[in-house]
mmCIF file of C-alpha atoms in Angstrom:
data_model
loop_
_atom_site.group_PDB
_atom_site.id
_atom_site.type_symbol
_atom_site.label_atom_id
_atom_site.label_comp_id
_atom_site.label_asym_id
_atom_site.label_seq_id
_atom_site.Cartn_x
_atom_site.Cartn_y
_atom_site.Cartn_z
ATOM 1 C CA MET A 1 -25.995 -71.348 -42.828
ATOM 2 C CA LYS A 2 -26.647 -72.577 -39.455
ATOM 3 C CA SER A 3 -23.990 -72.666 -36.627
ATOM 4 C CA LEU A 4 -22.491 -76.055 -36.290
ATOM 5 C CA LEU A 5 -20.354 -77.867 -33.603
ATOM 6 C CA ILE A 6 -18.272 -80.929 -34.145
ATOM 7 C CA THR A 7 -17.296 -82.555 -31.084
ATOM 8 C CA SER A 8 -14.310 -85.129 -30.675
ATOM 9 C CA VAL A 9 -13.244 -85.288 -34.177
ATOM 10 C CA LYS A 10 -9.828 -85.951 -35.261
ATOM 11 C CA VAL A 11 -7.813 -83.506 -37.479
ATOM 12 C CA ILE A 12 -5.818 -84.695 -40.301
ATOM 13 C CA LEU A 13 -3.659 -82.105 -42.058
ATOM 14 C CA PRO A 14 0.010 -82.677 -41.763
ATOM 15 C CA GLY A 15 2.109 -79.358 -40.648
ATOM 16 C CA ASN A 16 -1.252 -77.989 -38.679
ATOM 17 C CA GLU A 17 -1.302 -77.260 -35.263
ATOM 18 C CA PHE A 18 -3.964 -79.728 -34.285
ATOM 19 C CA HIS A 19 -2.916 -82.463 -36.567
ATOM 20 C CA GLN A 20 -3.865 -86.084 -35.469
ATOM 21 C CA GLN A 21 -5.474 -84.429 -32.238
ATOM 22 C CA GLN A 22 -8.900 -84.755 -31.297
ATOM 23 C CA VAL A 23 -10.705 -81.416 -30.917
ATOM 24 C CA ASP A 24 -14.342 -79.717 -31.042
ATOM 25 C CA VAL A 25 -15.145 -77.524 -33.622
ATOM 26 C CA PHE A 26 -17.366 -74.830 -33.644
ATOM 27 C CA ILE A 27 -18.381 -73.086 -37.358
ATOM 28 C CA GLU A 28 -20.120 -69.824 -37.485
ATOM 29 C CA LYS A 29 -21.174 -67.737 -40.659
ATOM 30 C CA GLY A 30 -19.002 -69.805 -42.828
ATOM 31 C CA LYS A 31 -15.993 -69.695 -40.554
ATOM 32 C CA ILE A 32 -14.365 -71.691 -38.022
ATOM 33 C CA ALA A 33 -15.238 -69.622 -34.955
ATOM 34 C CA GLN A 34 -13.527 -71.682 -32.472
ATOM 35 C CA ILE A 35 -11.374 -74.893 -32.092
ATOM 36 C CA GLY A 36 -9.662 -76.576 -29.376
ATOM 37 C CA LYS A 37 -9.902 -79.770 -26.961
ATOM 38 C CA SER A 38 -13.364 -78.632 -25.602
ATOM 39 C CA VAL A 39 -15.350 -75.939 -26.928
ATOM 40 C CA LYS A 40 -18.066 -74.617 -24.894
ATOM 41 C CA VAL A 41 -21.157 -72.755 -26.738
ATOM 42 C CA ALA A 42 -23.542 -70.733 -24.825
ATOM 43 C CA ASP A 43 -26.266 -71.236 -27.880
ATOM 44 C CA LYS A 44 -28.327 -74.310 -26.789
ATOM 45 C CA ASN A 45 -30.087 -74.457 -30.323
ATOM 46 C CA ILE A 46 -26.946 -74.859 -32.472
ATOM 47 C CA GLU A 47 -26.915 -78.254 -34.452
ATOM 48 C CA ALA A 48 -24.132 -80.379 -32.770
ATOM 49 C CA ILE A 49 -22.710 -83.641 -34.612
ATOM 50 C CA ASP A 50 -20.731 -86.292 -32.924
ATOM 51 C CA GLY A 51 -17.627 -86.606 -34.617
ATOM 52 C CA ALA A 52 -15.844 -89.649 -32.175
ATOM 53 C CA GLY A 53 -14.065 -91.930 -34.601
ATOM 54 C CA LYS A 54 -14.308 -89.617 -37.518
ATOM 55 C CA ILE A 55 -11.752 -87.379 -39.343
ATOM 56 C CA LEU A 56 -11.945 -83.655 -40.301
ATOM 57 C CA ALA A 57 -9.626 -82.196 -43.008
ATOM 58 C CA PRO A 58 -9.756 -79.778 -45.626
ATOM 59 C CA GLY A 59 -12.583 -80.553 -48.466
ATOM 60 C CA PHE A 60 -11.217 -83.133 -51.284
ATOM 61 C CA PHE A 61 -10.303 -81.682 -54.399
ATOM 62 C CA ASP A 62 -10.510 -83.645 -57.901
ATOM 63 C CA LEU A 63 -7.967 -82.889 -60.341
ATOM 64 C CA HIS A 64 -10.059 -84.874 -63.101
ATOM 65 C CA ALA A 65 -13.660 -84.714 -63.408
ATOM 66 C CA ASN A 66 -15.645 -84.900 -66.712
ATOM 67 C CA PHE A 67 -19.223 -83.187 -66.512
ATOM 68 C CA GLY A 68 -21.145 -83.025 -69.966
ATOM 69 C CA GLU A 69 -22.082 -78.992 -69.729
ATOM 70 C CA PRO A 70 -21.889 -77.582 -72.291
ATOM 71 C CA GLY A 71 -23.544 -79.695 -74.788
ATOM 72 C CA LEU A 72 -23.714 -83.275 -73.231
ATOM 73 C CA GLU A 73 -25.803 -82.278 -70.332
ATOM 74 C CA THR A 74 -27.612 -85.827 -70.458
ATOM 75 C CA LYS A 75 -24.388 -87.430 -69.163
ATOM 76 C CA GLU A 76 -24.009 -84.858 -66.514
ATOM 77 C CA ASP A 77 -24.670 -81.312 -65.887
ATOM 78 C CA ILE A 78 -23.201 -78.813 -63.439
ATOM 79 C CA VAL A 79 -26.179 -79.392 -60.996
ATOM 80 C CA SER A 80 -25.941 -83.066 -60.683
ATOM 81 C CA GLY A 81 -21.989 -83.276 -61.115
ATOM 82 C CA THR A 82 -21.392 -81.021 -57.975
ATOM 83 C CA ALA A 83 -24.133 -82.992 -55.916
ATOM 84 C CA ALA A 84 -21.915 -86.060 -56.709
ATOM 85 C CA ALA A 85 -18.903 -84.301 -55.706
ATOM 86 C CA ALA A 86 -20.359 -82.697 -52.390
ATOM 87 C CA ALA A 87 -21.306 -86.473 -51.658
ATOM 88 C CA GLY A 88 -17.960 -87.804 -52.153
ATOM 89 C CA GLY A 89 -16.241 -85.203 -50.078
ATOM 90 C CA PHE A 90 -15.149 -82.747 -52.734
ATOM 91 C CA THR A 91 -15.386 -78.735 -52.077
ATOM 92 C CA GLY A 92 -13.513 -78.355 -55.453
ATOM 93 C CA VAL A 93 -13.283 -80.326 -59.069
ATOM 94 C CA ALA A 94 -11.338 -79.382 -61.863
ATOM 95 C CA VAL A 95 -13.545 -80.439 -64.892
ATOM 96 C CA MET A 96 -12.162 -81.632 -68.355
ATOM 97 C CA PRO A 97 -12.944 -80.357 -71.560
ATOM 98 C CA ASN A 98 -14.484 -83.500 -72.862
ATOM 99 C CA THR A 99 -17.539 -81.263 -73.910
ATOM 100 C CA GLU A 100 -19.587 -80.399 -77.150
ATOM 101 C CA PRO A 101 -18.083 -77.742 -78.038
ATOM 102 C CA ALA A 102 -14.740 -78.034 -76.062
ATOM 103 C CA ILE A 103 -13.914 -75.656 -73.292
ATOM 104 C CA GLN A 104 -11.668 -74.078 -75.883
ATOM 105 C CA SER A 105 -12.254 -70.230 -75.468
ATOM 106 C CA ARG A 106 -13.056 -67.700 -72.811
ATOM 107 C CA SER A 107 -16.929 -68.162 -73.844
ATOM 108 C CA GLU A 108 -16.988 -71.732 -72.600
ATOM 109 C CA VAL A 109 -14.545 -71.065 -69.623
ATOM 110 C CA ALA A 110 -16.829 -67.992 -68.802
ATOM 111 C CA LEU A 111 -20.119 -70.677 -69.089
ATOM 112 C CA ILE A 112 -18.556 -73.256 -66.323
ATOM 113 C CA VAL A 113 -17.322 -70.369 -63.997
ATOM 114 C CA ASN A 114 -20.981 -68.474 -64.037
ATOM 115 C CA THR A 115 -23.132 -71.636 -63.988
ATOM 116 C CA ALA A 116 -20.967 -73.075 -60.833
ATOM 117 C CA LYS A 117 -20.989 -69.441 -59.027
ATOM 118 C CA GLY A 118 -22.246 -70.002 -55.337
ATOM 119 C CA ASN A 119 -22.133 -73.441 -55.424
ATOM 120 C CA VAL A 120 -21.033 -75.637 -52.396
ATOM 121 C CA VAL A 121 -18.510 -77.203 -54.603
ATOM 122 C CA ASP A 122 -15.872 -74.837 -56.597
ATOM 123 C CA VAL A 123 -15.692 -75.996 -60.051
ATOM 124 C CA HIS A 124 -12.483 -74.723 -61.974
ATOM 125 C CA PRO A 125 -12.442 -75.695 -65.851
ATOM 126 C CA ILE A 126 -9.503 -76.914 -67.686
ATOM 127 C CA GLY A 127 -9.221 -75.738 -70.998
ATOM 128 C CA ALA A 128 -8.351 -77.377 -74.119
ATOM 129 C CA ILE A 129 -4.940 -77.423 -75.510
ATOM 130 C CA SER A 130 -5.871 -77.634 -79.159
ATOM 131 C CA LYS A 131 -8.845 -76.167 -80.947
ATOM 132 C CA LYS A 132 -11.927 -78.946 -80.997
ATOM 133 C CA ARG A 133 -9.092 -81.185 -78.991
ATOM 134 C CA GLU A 134 -7.888 -82.397 -82.544
ATOM 135 C CA GLY A 135 -4.416 -81.997 -81.502
ATOM 136 C CA LYS A 136 -3.565 -79.635 -84.706
ATOM 137 C CA GLU A 137 -3.569 -76.118 -83.530
ATOM 138 C CA LEU A 138 -3.480 -74.263 -80.148
ATOM 139 C CA ALA A 139 -6.644 -73.282 -78.573
ATOM 140 C CA GLU A 140 -6.860 -69.600 -76.760
ATOM 141 C CA LEU A 141 -4.777 -70.731 -73.692
ATOM 142 C CA PHE A 142 -4.013 -67.329 -72.226
ATOM 143 C CA ASP A 143 -7.473 -65.759 -72.608
ATOM 144 C CA MET A 144 -8.779 -69.116 -71.128
ATOM 145 C CA LYS A 145 -6.262 -68.333 -68.136
ATOM 146 C CA GLN A 146 -7.562 -65.107 -67.865
ATOM 147 C CA THR A 147 -11.264 -66.330 -67.634
ATOM 148 C CA GLY A 148 -10.686 -68.748 -65.147
ATOM 149 C CA ALA A 149 -8.931 -71.845 -66.471
ATOM 150 C CA VAL A 150 -6.629 -73.485 -64.029
ATOM 151 C CA ALA A 151 -4.836 -75.773 -66.324
ATOM 152 C CA PHE A 152 -4.883 -76.916 -70.150
ATOM 153 C CA SER A 153 -5.344 -80.540 -71.393
ATOM 154 C CA ASP A 154 -6.974 -82.121 -74.373
ATOM 155 C CA GLY A 155 -8.939 -84.522 -71.961
ATOM 156 C CA ASN A 156 -9.301 -87.966 -73.179
ATOM 157 C CA ARG A 157 -7.310 -87.382 -76.195
ATOM 158 C CA SER A 158 -3.419 -87.324 -76.189
ATOM 159 C CA VAL A 159 -1.508 -84.675 -78.246
ATOM 160 C CA GLN A 160 0.221 -86.744 -80.683
ATOM 161 C CA GLN A 161 2.134 -83.754 -82.004
ATOM 162 C CA ALA A 162 5.470 -83.233 -80.438
ATOM 163 C CA GLY A 163 6.000 -80.025 -82.116
ATOM 164 C CA LEU A 164 2.277 -78.923 -80.692
ATOM 165 C CA MET A 165 3.062 -79.999 -77.190
ATOM 166 C CA SER A 166 6.093 -78.409 -77.329
ATOM 167 C CA ARG A 167 4.797 -74.947 -78.233
ATOM 168 C CA ALA A 168 1.959 -75.444 -75.580
ATOM 169 C CA LEU A 169 4.563 -75.941 -72.442
ATOM 170 C CA LEU A 170 6.559 -73.191 -74.062
ATOM 171 C CA TYR A 171 3.302 -70.853 -74.423
ATOM 172 C CA ALA A 172 1.936 -71.866 -71.030
ATOM 173 C CA LYS A 173 5.061 -71.161 -69.305
ATOM 174 C CA GLY A 174 5.019 -67.665 -70.235
ATOM 175 C CA PHE A 175 1.855 -67.017 -68.001
ATOM 176 C CA ASP A 176 2.243 -69.739 -65.348
ATOM 177 C CA GLY A 177 -0.117 -72.121 -67.084
ATOM 178 C CA LEU A 178 0.167 -75.841 -66.518
ATOM 179 C CA ILE A 179 -0.347 -78.363 -69.423
ATOM 180 C CA PHE A 180 -1.860 -81.872 -68.455
ATOM 181 C CA SER A 181 -0.680 -84.613 -70.540
ATOM 182 C CA HIS A 182 -2.804 -87.664 -71.190
ATOM 183 C CA ALA A 183 0.096 -90.181 -72.083
ATOM 184 C CA GLU A 184 -0.815 -92.559 -74.806
ATOM 185 C CA ASP A 185 0.818 -93.071 -78.171
ATOM 186 C CA GLU A 186 -2.129 -94.010 -80.407
ATOM 187 C CA SER A 187 0.152 -95.906 -82.852
ATOM 188 C CA MET A 188 1.112 -98.160 -80.147
ATOM 189 C CA ALA A 189 -2.455 -98.408 -78.529
ATOM 190 C CA GLY A 190 -3.850 -99.035 -82.035
ATOM 191 C CA GLY A 191 -7.366 -98.707 -80.931
ATOM 192 C CA ASN A 192 -7.405 -101.662 -78.553
ATOM 193 C CA LYS A 193 -9.852 -102.332 -75.641
ATOM 194 C CA MET A 194 -8.005 -103.667 -72.616
ATOM 195 C CA ASN A 195 -4.443 -103.928 -70.996
ATOM 196 C CA GLU A 196 -1.982 -106.218 -73.300
ATOM 197 C CA GLY A 197 -1.367 -109.302 -71.158
ATOM 198 C CA ALA A 198 -2.218 -112.895 -70.177
ATOM 199 C CA MET A 199 -5.978 -111.557 -69.674
ATOM 200 C CA SER A 200 -6.156 -110.403 -73.043
ATOM 201 C CA THR A 201 -4.827 -113.389 -74.523
ATOM 202 C CA TYR A 202 -6.945 -115.650 -72.547
ATOM 203 C CA LEU A 203 -10.089 -113.277 -73.538
ATOM 204 C CA GLY A 204 -9.254 -112.986 -77.086
ATOM 205 C CA MET A 205 -8.925 -109.278 -77.420
ATOM 206 C CA LYS A 206 -6.113 -107.094 -78.498
ATOM 207 C CA GLY A 207 -4.320 -105.364 -75.821
ATOM 208 C CA ILE A 208 -2.726 -101.989 -75.164
ATOM 209 C CA PRO A 209 0.773 -102.355 -73.786
ATOM 210 C CA ASN A 210 2.315 -100.297 -71.188
ATOM 211 C CA LEU A 211 5.046 -99.258 -73.635
ATOM 212 C CA ALA A 212 1.974 -96.735 -75.448
ATOM 213 C CA GLU A 213 1.912 -94.861 -71.870
ATOM 214 C CA SER A 214 5.806 -94.771 -71.093
ATOM 215 C CA LEU A 215 6.742 -93.669 -74.643
ATOM 216 C CA MET A 216 4.607 -90.600 -74.324
ATOM 217 C CA VAL A 217 5.756 -89.908 -70.477
ATOM 218 C CA SER A 218 9.150 -90.224 -71.875
ATOM 219 C CA ARG A 219 8.673 -87.900 -74.631
ATOM 220 C CA ASP A 220 6.924 -85.261 -72.682
ATOM 221 C CA LEU A 221 9.543 -85.088 -69.872
ATOM 222 C CA TYR A 222 12.056 -84.583 -72.697
ATOM 223 C CA LEU A 223 9.907 -81.794 -73.933
ATOM 224 C CA ALA A 224 9.113 -80.518 -70.467
ATOM 225 C CA GLU A 225 12.779 -80.487 -69.807
ATOM 226 C CA TYR A 226 13.805 -78.558 -73.058
ATOM 227 C CA THR A 227 11.266 -75.938 -72.525
ATOM 228 C CA GLY A 228 12.073 -75.700 -68.673
ATOM 229 C CA ALA A 229 7.929 -75.862 -68.287
ATOM 230 C CA PRO A 230 6.265 -77.637 -65.485
ATOM 231 C CA ILE A 231 3.953 -80.500 -66.639
ATOM 232 C CA HIS A 232 1.318 -82.884 -65.117
ATOM 233 C CA PHE A 233 0.569 -86.402 -66.257
ATOM 234 C CA ALA A 234 -2.867 -87.125 -65.921
ATOM 235 C CA SER A 235 -4.212 -90.861 -64.636
ATOM 236 C CA ILE A 236 -0.997 -92.885 -65.275
ATOM 237 C CA SER A 237 -1.440 -96.313 -64.894
ATOM 238 C CA THR A 238 2.047 -98.330 -65.469
ATOM 239 C CA PRO A 239 5.215 -98.925 -63.265
ATOM 240 C CA GLU A 240 7.390 -97.475 -66.350
ATOM 241 C CA ALA A 241 5.421 -94.276 -65.947
ATOM 242 C CA VAL A 242 6.131 -94.222 -62.479
ATOM 243 C CA ASP A 243 9.924 -95.010 -62.691
ATOM 244 C CA LEU A 244 10.455 -92.442 -65.247
ATOM 245 C CA ILE A 245 8.739 -89.496 -63.316
ATOM 246 C CA LYS A 246 10.208 -90.630 -60.331
ATOM 247 C CA LYS A 247 13.739 -90.253 -62.209
ATOM 248 C CA ALA A 248 12.623 -86.833 -63.220
ATOM 249 C CA LYS A 249 11.592 -85.684 -60.006
ATOM 250 C CA ALA A 250 14.888 -86.561 -58.691
ATOM 251 C CA LYS A 251 16.810 -84.485 -61.461
ATOM 252 C CA GLY A 252 14.546 -81.532 -60.127
ATOM 253 C CA LEU A 253 12.181 -81.044 -63.028
ATOM 254 C CA PRO A 254 8.547 -79.372 -62.325
ATOM 255 C CA VAL A 255 6.629 -82.725 -62.689
ATOM 256 C CA THR A 256 3.694 -84.078 -60.850
ATOM 257 C CA CYS A 257 1.187 -86.676 -61.645
ATOM 258 C CA ASP A 258 -2.166 -88.372 -60.602
ATOM 259 C CA VAL A 259 -3.609 -91.924 -60.879
ATOM 260 C CA ALA A 260 -7.240 -92.935 -61.037
ATOM 261 C CA ALA A 261 -8.743 -94.476 -57.718
ATOM 262 C CA HIS A 262 -10.276 -97.469 -59.702
ATOM 263 C CA GLN A 263 -6.701 -98.116 -60.881
ATOM 264 C CA LEU A 264 -5.346 -98.721 -57.473
ATOM 265 C CA VAL A 265 -8.235 -101.585 -56.682
ATOM 266 C CA PHE A 266 -9.258 -103.105 -59.994
ATOM 267 C CA THR A 267 -7.133 -105.311 -62.683
ATOM 268 C CA ASP A 268 -7.793 -106.391 -65.768
ATOM 269 C CA GLU A 269 -8.828 -109.717 -64.399
ATOM 270 C CA ASP A 270 -12.133 -108.208 -63.612
ATOM 271 C CA ILE A 271 -12.681 -107.977 -67.258
ATOM 272 C CA VAL A 272 -13.399 -111.412 -67.372
ATOM 273 C CA GLY A 273 -16.992 -111.389 -67.172
ATOM 274 C CA PHE A 274 -16.990 -108.568 -69.991
ATOM 275 C CA ASP A 275 -18.804 -105.933 -67.733
ATOM 276 C CA SER A 276 -18.142 -102.836 -69.641
ATOM 277 C CA ASN A 277 -18.119 -101.035 -66.431
ATOM 278 C CA TYR A 278 -14.685 -102.239 -66.255
ATOM 279 C CA LYS A 279 -13.615 -100.441 -69.622
ATOM 280 C CA VAL A 280 -11.661 -97.338 -68.740
ATOM 281 C CA SER A 281 -8.869 -95.493 -70.304
ATOM 282 C CA PRO A 282 -5.742 -96.003 -69.571
ATOM 283 C CA PRO A 283 -7.205 -99.658 -69.374
ATOM 284 C CA LEU A 284 -6.880 -101.635 -66.184
ATOM 285 C CA ARG A 285 -3.528 -103.129 -65.668
ATOM 286 C CA THR A 286 -2.258 -106.290 -63.758
ATOM 287 C CA LYS A 287 -1.847 -106.760 -59.986
ATOM 288 C CA ALA A 288 1.710 -106.293 -60.309
ATOM 289 C CA ASP A 289 1.206 -102.901 -61.880
ATOM 290 C CA LEU A 290 -1.261 -102.230 -59.314
ATOM 291 C CA LYS A 291 1.146 -102.724 -56.516
ATOM 292 C CA VAL A 292 3.758 -100.396 -58.013
ATOM 293 C CA LEU A 293 0.967 -97.498 -58.084
ATOM 294 C CA LEU A 294 0.491 -97.844 -54.526
ATOM 295 C CA LYS A 295 3.944 -97.791 -53.514
ATOM 296 C CA GLY A 296 4.304 -94.673 -55.977
ATOM 297 C CA ILE A 297 1.507 -92.929 -53.832
ATOM 298 C CA LYS A 298 3.384 -94.007 -50.417
ATOM 299 C CA ASP A 299 6.733 -92.871 -51.253
ATOM 300 C CA GLY A 300 5.469 -89.402 -52.881
ATOM 301 C CA THR A 301 6.086 -90.045 -56.762
ATOM 302 C CA ILE A 302 2.586 -90.131 -57.340
ATOM 303 C CA ASP A 303 1.032 -86.695 -55.862
ATOM 304 C CA ALA A 304 -2.665 -87.176 -56.138
ATOM 305 C CA VAL A 305 -5.927 -89.514 -56.672
ATOM 306 C CA VAL A 306 -8.391 -88.775 -58.894
ATOM 307 C CA SER A 307 -12.135 -89.895 -59.285
ATOM 308 C CA GLN A 308 -11.739 -89.591 -63.464
ATOM 309 C CA HIS A 309 -15.463 -89.478 -63.156
ATOM 310 C CA THR A 310 -16.683 -90.341 -66.742
ATOM 311 C CA PRO A 311 -20.637 -90.561 -66.933
ATOM 312 C CA HIS A 312 -22.405 -92.295 -69.919
ATOM 313 C CA GLU A 313 -26.108 -92.931 -70.875
ATOM 314 C CA ILE A 314 -27.075 -96.707 -70.650
ATOM 315 C CA GLU A 315 -26.644 -97.003 -74.622
ATOM 316 C CA PHE A 316 -22.939 -96.124 -73.953
ATOM 317 C CA LYS A 317 -22.454 -98.881 -71.569
ATOM 318 C CA ASN A 318 -24.928 -101.637 -71.921
ATOM 319 C CA VAL A 319 -23.492 -103.151 -75.025
ATOM 320 C CA GLU A 320 -20.694 -105.415 -75.946
ATOM 321 C CA PHE A 321 -17.342 -104.443 -74.371
ATOM 322 C CA HIS A 322 -15.418 -103.928 -77.231
ATOM 323 C CA ILE A 323 -18.110 -101.004 -78.486
ATOM 324 C CA ALA A 324 -18.539 -99.434 -75.223
ATOM 325 C CA LYS A 325 -17.413 -96.187 -74.261
ATOM 326 C CA ASN A 326 -14.584 -95.620 -71.757
ATOM 327 C CA GLY A 327 -15.121 -94.426 -68.060
ATOM 328 C CA ILE A 328 -16.825 -94.850 -65.020
ATOM 329 C CA ILE A 329 -18.520 -92.453 -62.260
ATOM 330 C CA GLY A 330 -16.177 -92.226 -59.430
ATOM 331 C CA LEU A 331 -16.732 -88.953 -57.580
ATOM 332 C CA GLN A 332 -18.601 -90.828 -54.628
ATOM 333 C CA THR A 333 -16.268 -94.131 -54.830
ATOM 334 C CA VAL A 334 -12.821 -92.229 -54.534
ATOM 335 C CA LEU A 335 -12.773 -92.738 -50.670
ATOM 336 C CA PRO A 336 -14.262 -96.175 -50.354
ATOM 337 C CA LEU A 337 -11.619 -97.242 -53.116
ATOM 338 C CA MET A 338 -8.722 -95.814 -51.203
ATOM 339 C CA VAL A 339 -9.991 -97.395 -48.290
ATOM 340 C CA ARG A 340 -10.141 -100.714 -49.890
ATOM 341 C CA ALA A 341 -6.557 -100.141 -51.260
ATOM 342 C CA GLY A 342 -5.234 -99.945 -47.476
ATOM 343 C CA LEU A 343 -4.349 -96.221 -47.889
ATOM 344 C CA ASN A 344 -4.166 -94.421 -44.503
ATOM 345 C CA GLU A 345 -5.942 -91.536 -43.570
ATOM 346 C CA GLU A 346 -2.889 -89.309 -43.876
ATOM 347 C CA GLN A 347 -2.311 -90.833 -47.301
ATOM 348 C CA ILE A 348 -5.756 -90.075 -48.207
ATOM 349 C CA VAL A 349 -5.749 -86.486 -47.070
ATOM 350 C CA ASN A 350 -2.628 -85.719 -48.789
ATOM 351 C CA SER A 351 -3.556 -87.291 -52.286
ATOM 352 C CA LEU A 352 -7.256 -85.916 -52.151
ATOM 353 C CA SER A 353 -7.204 -82.535 -50.166
ATOM 354 C CA VAL A 354 -3.380 -81.093 -50.175
ATOM 355 C CA ARG A 355 -1.581 -82.173 -53.318
ATOM 356 C CA PRO A 356 -4.190 -81.539 -55.768
ATOM 357 C CA ARG A 357 -4.467 -77.859 -54.676
ATOM 358 C CA GLN A 358 -0.896 -77.228 -54.747
ATOM 359 C CA ILE A 359 -0.349 -78.612 -58.116
ATOM 360 C CA LEU A 360 -2.996 -76.251 -59.606
ATOM 361 C CA GLY A 361 -1.170 -73.322 -57.125
ATOM 362 C CA LEU A 362 -4.452 -73.282 -55.192
ATOM 363 C CA GLU A 363 -4.278 -72.408 -51.362
ATOM 364 C CA VAL A 364 -5.018 -75.411 -49.179
ATOM 365 C CA PRO A 365 -7.718 -74.510 -46.878
ATOM 366 C CA LEU A 366 -6.478 -73.762 -43.193
ATOM 367 C CA ILE A 367 -7.952 -75.529 -40.125
ATOM 368 C CA GLU A 368 -7.757 -72.639 -37.393
ATOM 369 C CA GLU A 369 -9.889 -70.093 -35.908
ATOM 370 C CA GLY A 370 -10.739 -67.235 -38.126
ATOM 371 C CA ALA A 371 -10.373 -69.465 -41.437
ATOM 372 C CA VAL A 372 -13.283 -69.991 -43.899
ATOM 373 C CA ALA A 373 -14.778 -73.249 -43.307
ATOM 374 C CA ASN A 374 -13.879 -75.394 -46.373
ATOM 375 C CA LEU A 375 -13.706 -79.093 -44.610
ATOM 376 C CA VAL A 376 -14.896 -82.697 -45.016
ATOM 377 C CA VAL A 377 -15.685 -85.020 -42.314
ATOM 378 C CA PHE A 378 -15.364 -88.916 -43.086
ATOM 379 C CA ASP A 379 -15.331 -92.066 -41.350
ATOM 380 C CA SER A 380 -13.225 -94.726 -42.932
ATOM 381 C CA ALA A 381 -14.984 -97.501 -41.107
ATOM 382 C CA LYS A 382 -18.383 -96.567 -41.820
ATOM 383 C CA THR A 383 -20.375 -98.561 -44.494
ATOM 384 C CA TRP A 384 -22.899 -97.558 -47.061
ATOM 385 C CA ASN A 385 -24.861 -98.657 -49.915
ATOM 386 C CA PHE A 386 -24.148 -97.058 -53.350
ATOM 387 C CA ASP A 387 -27.676 -97.339 -55.255
ATOM 388 C CA GLU A 388 -30.119 -95.815 -56.807
ATOM 389 C CA LYS A 389 -31.030 -94.062 -53.623
ATOM 390 C CA THR A 390 -27.668 -92.666 -52.767
ATOM 391 C CA ASN A 391 -26.213 -92.087 -56.343
ATOM 392 C CA LYS A 392 -26.280 -88.383 -56.988
ATOM 393 C CA SER A 393 -25.094 -88.706 -60.448
ATOM 394 C CA LYS A 394 -27.167 -88.661 -63.776
ATOM 395 C CA SER A 395 -25.617 -91.807 -64.727
ATOM 396 C CA LYS A 396 -24.636 -95.175 -62.873
ATOM 397 C CA ASN A 397 -21.887 -96.840 -65.149
ATOM 398 C CA SER A 398 -19.847 -98.111 -62.110
ATOM 399 C CA PRO A 399 -18.946 -101.585 -61.349
ATOM 400 C CA LEU A 400 -19.384 -100.577 -57.729
ATOM 401 C CA PHE A 401 -23.154 -99.992 -58.114
ATOM 402 C CA GLY A 402 -25.517 -101.760 -55.867
ATOM 403 C CA GLN A 403 -22.582 -102.814 -53.699
ATOM 404 C CA THR A 404 -21.844 -102.046 -50.051
ATOM 405 C CA LEU A 405 -18.908 -99.764 -49.572
ATOM 406 C CA LYS A 406 -16.520 -99.099 -46.835
ATOM 407 C CA GLY A 407 -15.575 -95.522 -46.099
ATOM 408 C CA ALA A 408 -18.068 -92.712 -45.901
ATOM 409 C CA VAL A 409 -18.189 -89.019 -46.309
ATOM 410 C CA GLU A 410 -20.485 -87.737 -43.566
ATOM 411 C CA LEU A 411 -20.588 -83.925 -44.584
ATOM 412 C CA VAL A 412 -18.831 -81.217 -46.291
ATOM 413 C CA ILE A 413 -19.054 -77.680 -45.491
ATOM 414 C CA ASN A 414 -18.009 -74.701 -48.256
ATOM 415 C CA ASN A 415 -18.786 -71.170 -49.327
ATOM 416 C CA SER A 416 -21.226 -70.985 -46.190
ATOM 417 C CA GLN A 417 -23.050 -74.274 -46.917
ATOM 418 C CA ILE A 418 -23.455 -77.500 -45.158
ATOM 419 C CA ILE A 419 -24.158 -80.939 -47.429
ATOM 420 C CA LYS A 420 -24.656 -83.659 -44.920
ATOM 421 C CA ASN A 421 -24.946 -87.503 -46.328
ATOM 422 C CA ASP A 422 -27.915 -89.293 -44.283
#
């Protein structure tokens, strides 16, 4: 790794000595060698980057990304997925078990860990709660934890059996495991394709009510309280869920949650043109719902923001809305969406760098002399084009594709490697 001097960059990391200060940072041999108001380096041949107007923070961490490996590499493999992650400012990602076969035993976990070893982006597998993600029988949770799984989820499938979810919570609690809940009551959702409301009526499509999410959040909160186990709710989308989680936190329950970045900007009104790139799960909700989600981030009820990166080949998206697959690619567009949503730099760093790692019990990278460099430099005001040239994913199913976006990642540093966005 080349030595690098970043000058006049503003540090954002609450609690850090240099928080909100403009400093120079000299990185050598993968570590922060010097940091201060004015760093002088004798070697004139080192690379220098002007950080004026830019932010330096711990590398972003995504709690919810979908790569296709193993089995679905045509959607995304670990190489392309981590390239997209690095371009989006992420030095760590947790990958969901939505693969074929599912990440459901030590062999799949080991495959992910070994394949990603040495990458600029740390890849952490999330193991399946149930075998084949069918919601019938517990998978090998402890074995997966021992091999490197950081949490457990059935991915885009909700565990419908309360008994199975209760056993998963209780079992995982015994070895400090964490269960992720994808909160959707299938009997209420009914296999429908968008949010239930004025827009679904206008467009003539059956809708998924907010109740489908809040019912499952309520159930799983009761189960978590009964078992005394921690629980994390992935990609919540409704005011009712926010309210339930806020009250649970006030009671002292060990509950956390995240929201997908696209839920902070897009609403069900964007579906009026039947663009299948707006088809996601949970569905895009209303403007009123969106405002509550933003408020939840600002008051700390919602802990983290995720990409919910879900790549698909063109044949799964370039079809009629009702038969298209759910999901958009999001690793490179999380920062621009958060900027568009009006979140400030401290809220961005807390939601992307700090809280995701704390939820998983991982160390938050330090910004101090002698610390291993795990950093992102970004510019909230800079614009860039998201197109064929800049897209690092194998897929391009995003409603933002072809647009000019505000909020650019300049570079990431991790594992003694530097990735710069030109």
